[in-house]
Short mmCIF file of C-alpha atoms in Angstrom, two decimals:
data_model
loop_
_atom_site.label_atom_id
_atom_site.label_comp_id
_atom_site.label_asym_id
_atom_site.label_seq_id
_atom_site.Cartn_x
_atom_site.Cartn_y
_atom_site.Cartn_z
CA MET K 7 0.09 0.05 -0.11
CA LYS K 8 1.43 3.29 -0.87
CA THR K 9 0.70 6.35 1.44
CA LEU K 10 1.92 9.84 1.77
CA ASP K 11 2.24 12.07 4.92
CA ILE K 12 1.69 15.75 5.07
CA ASN K 13 5.40 16.64 4.22
CA GLN K 14 5.33 14.38 0.96
CA ILE K 15 1.88 15.93 -0.03
CA LYS K 16 3.39 19.34 0.23
CA GLN K 17 5.90 18.21 -2.44
CA TYR K 18 3.03 17.70 -5.11
CA LEU K 19 0.67 20.48 -4.01
CA PRO K 20 1.61 24.31 -4.20
CA HIS K 21 -1.17 24.83 -1.34
CA ARG K 22 -0.54 25.90 2.11
CA TYR K 23 -2.69 26.72 5.21
CA PRO K 24 -5.25 27.66 5.08
CA LEU K 25 -6.08 26.24 1.67
CA LEU K 26 -4.26 22.89 1.61
CA LEU K 27 -7.12 20.54 2.27
CA VAL K 28 -5.39 16.94 2.12
CA ASP K 29 -3.80 15.94 5.26
CA ARG K 30 -2.82 12.32 4.40
CA VAL K 31 -2.94 9.79 1.48
CA LEU K 32 -4.13 6.52 2.76
CA GLU K 33 -3.39 4.55 -0.60
CA TRP K 34 -3.14 5.44 -4.10
CA GLU K 35 -2.59 3.10 -7.38
CA SER K 36 -1.14 4.96 -10.46
CA GLY K 37 -3.31 5.43 -13.30
CA LYS K 38 -6.24 4.27 -11.17
CA SER K 39 -7.40 5.70 -7.96
CA ILE K 40 -6.46 7.44 -4.47
CA THR K 41 -7.88 7.59 -1.09
CA ALA K 42 -7.04 10.57 1.14
CA ILE K 43 -8.46 12.27 4.17
CA LYS K 44 -8.91 15.91 5.45
CA ASN K 45 -9.35 16.35 9.20
CA VAL K 46 -11.85 19.14 9.84
CA THR K 47 -11.19 20.92 13.17
CA ALA K 48 -13.12 23.62 14.90
CA ASN K 49 -10.16 26.13 14.35
CA GLU K 50 -10.63 26.15 10.47
CA GLU K 51 -10.84 29.78 9.40
CA PHE K 52 -13.99 29.32 7.37
CA PHE K 53 -15.88 28.29 10.47
CA ASN K 54 -15.72 31.91 11.69
CA GLY K 55 -18.24 32.92 9.08
CA HIS K 56 -19.67 29.90 7.85
CA PHE K 57 -21.64 29.79 10.14
CA PRO K 58 -20.85 31.14 13.53
CA HIS K 59 -24.11 29.48 15.24
CA LYS K 60 -23.67 26.12 13.24
CA PRO K 61 -20.22 25.55 11.74
CA VAL K 62 -20.47 23.59 8.44
CA MET K 63 -17.75 23.10 5.87
CA PRO K 64 -18.47 25.11 2.73
CA GLY K 65 -19.44 22.78 -0.23
CA VAL K 66 -16.87 24.68 -2.44
CA LEU K 67 -14.01 23.63 0.03
CA MET K 68 -15.25 20.10 -0.20
CA ILE K 69 -15.01 20.14 -3.84
CA GLU K 70 -11.54 21.83 -3.61
CA ALA K 71 -10.28 18.98 -1.07
CA MET K 72 -11.37 16.48 -3.94
CA ALA K 73 -9.95 18.37 -6.67
CA GLN K 74 -6.54 18.67 -4.78
CA THR K 75 -6.74 14.92 -4.27
CA ALA K 76 -7.20 14.44 -8.00
CA ALA K 77 -4.29 16.65 -8.58
CA LEU K 78 -2.20 14.38 -6.24
CA LEU K 79 -3.17 11.35 -8.26
CA SER K 80 -2.29 12.94 -11.59
CA PHE K 81 1.19 13.83 -10.50
CA LEU K 82 1.68 10.46 -8.86
CA THR K 83 0.39 8.78 -12.07
CA MET K 84 2.84 10.81 -14.24
CA GLY K 85 5.81 10.15 -11.89
CA GLN K 86 6.63 13.64 -11.51
CA LYS K 87 6.54 16.55 -8.88
CA PRO K 88 5.46 19.85 -10.12
CA ASP K 89 7.98 22.64 -10.47
CA GLU K 90 7.37 26.35 -9.90
CA ASN K 91 6.05 26.48 -13.39
CA SER K 92 3.63 24.02 -13.11
CA VAL K 93 -0.11 24.89 -12.46
CA VAL K 94 -3.13 22.38 -12.21
CA TYR K 95 -6.31 24.19 -13.12
CA PHE K 96 -9.78 22.95 -12.17
CA VAL K 97 -11.61 23.31 -15.26
CA GLY K 98 -15.08 21.60 -14.90
CA ILE K 99 -17.34 19.96 -12.54
CA ASP K 100 -20.46 17.68 -13.35
CA GLY K 101 -22.96 16.26 -11.25
CA ALA K 102 -22.12 17.74 -8.03
CA ARG K 103 -24.36 16.48 -5.15
CA PHE K 104 -24.11 17.45 -1.46
CA LYS K 105 -25.76 14.74 0.68
CA ARG K 106 -24.64 15.63 4.15
CA PRO K 107 -23.06 18.65 6.16
CA VAL K 108 -19.48 18.32 7.31
CA GLU K 109 -18.89 19.66 10.83
CA PRO K 110 -16.11 20.04 12.97
CA GLY K 111 -14.56 16.91 14.24
CA ASP K 112 -15.66 15.10 11.14
CA GLN K 113 -12.95 13.22 8.84
CA LEU K 114 -13.65 13.82 5.33
CA LYS K 115 -12.34 10.69 3.39
CA MET K 116 -11.92 11.38 -0.40
CA GLN K 117 -11.99 8.87 -2.91
CA VAL K 118 -11.05 9.73 -6.62
CA GLU K 119 -10.64 7.58 -9.58
CA ILE K 120 -9.47 8.55 -12.84
CA LEU K 121 -12.15 8.05 -15.63
CA ARG K 122 -10.07 8.97 -18.57
CA THR K 123 -7.39 11.69 -19.92
CA SER K 124 -7.71 13.15 -23.32
CA ARG K 125 -6.00 16.16 -25.05
CA GLY K 126 -4.42 17.18 -21.68
CA ILE K 127 -7.89 17.10 -19.81
CA TRP K 128 -8.08 14.67 -16.71
CA LYS K 129 -11.30 13.46 -15.72
CA TYR K 130 -12.26 11.82 -12.37
CA LYS K 131 -15.04 10.35 -10.41
CA ALA K 132 -14.72 11.74 -6.75
CA VAL K 133 -16.77 10.84 -3.62
CA ALA K 134 -16.11 12.22 -0.10
CA THR K 135 -17.67 10.48 2.76
CA VAL K 136 -17.87 11.05 6.61
CA ASP K 137 -18.14 7.85 8.62
CA GLY K 138 -19.27 5.85 5.62
CA GLN K 139 -21.89 8.33 4.58
CA THR K 140 -21.61 10.10 1.36
CA ALA K 141 -21.18 13.95 1.87
CA VAL K 142 -20.37 14.98 -1.71
CA GLU K 143 -19.88 13.46 -5.09
CA ALA K 144 -19.11 14.94 -8.42
CA ASP K 145 -17.10 14.37 -11.68
CA LEU K 146 -14.21 16.76 -11.83
CA MET K 147 -11.96 17.74 -14.64
CA CYS K 148 -8.58 19.26 -14.38
CA THR K 149 -5.64 20.27 -16.76
CA MET K 150 -1.80 20.90 -16.22
CA ARG K 151 -0.29 24.03 -17.66
CA SER K 152 3.05 26.03 -17.35
CA ALA K 153 2.60 29.06 -15.04
CA THR K 154 3.65 31.17 -18.30
CA ASP K 155 0.64 29.96 -20.17
CA ALA K 156 -1.61 30.20 -17.11
CA SER K 157 -2.82 33.81 -18.04
CA GLN K 158 -4.23 32.56 -21.41
CA PRO K 159 -7.84 31.26 -21.64
CA ALA K 160 -8.20 27.47 -21.99
CA GLY K 161 -8.21 26.20 -25.27
CA GLN K 162 -5.93 29.02 -26.88
#
């Protein structure tokens, strides 16, 4: 079983606190799938405003956590670590469904599998669960580009 701790994850993702949303990779298989976790704690910055009376992890951040997990799988599959000129862009989402709230103390378990790659676009099926219950699911699409090309619209 292949795992990654937080220090290894930081070698593949440029995100840092408070936007690094993957704490540990439990297992991964090149070209196929990855399982990772995000430990949701009461001191997360976003809980100050979402919502003070009933803290709930914003859905967009759950999607971002799955997208970061997908980016990890792509880099691991390619057998390369990104350099300062590498950028992974989230380019699409289909079928996003939110099934349960994620609250402080929950552990978000993200399972992502590669559905296909075509013309530089990676498509994944992503599901995040808490205690075995689906919290969110979606099909995600990402692409990798150089930072120098990053200011250009996709498809240019």
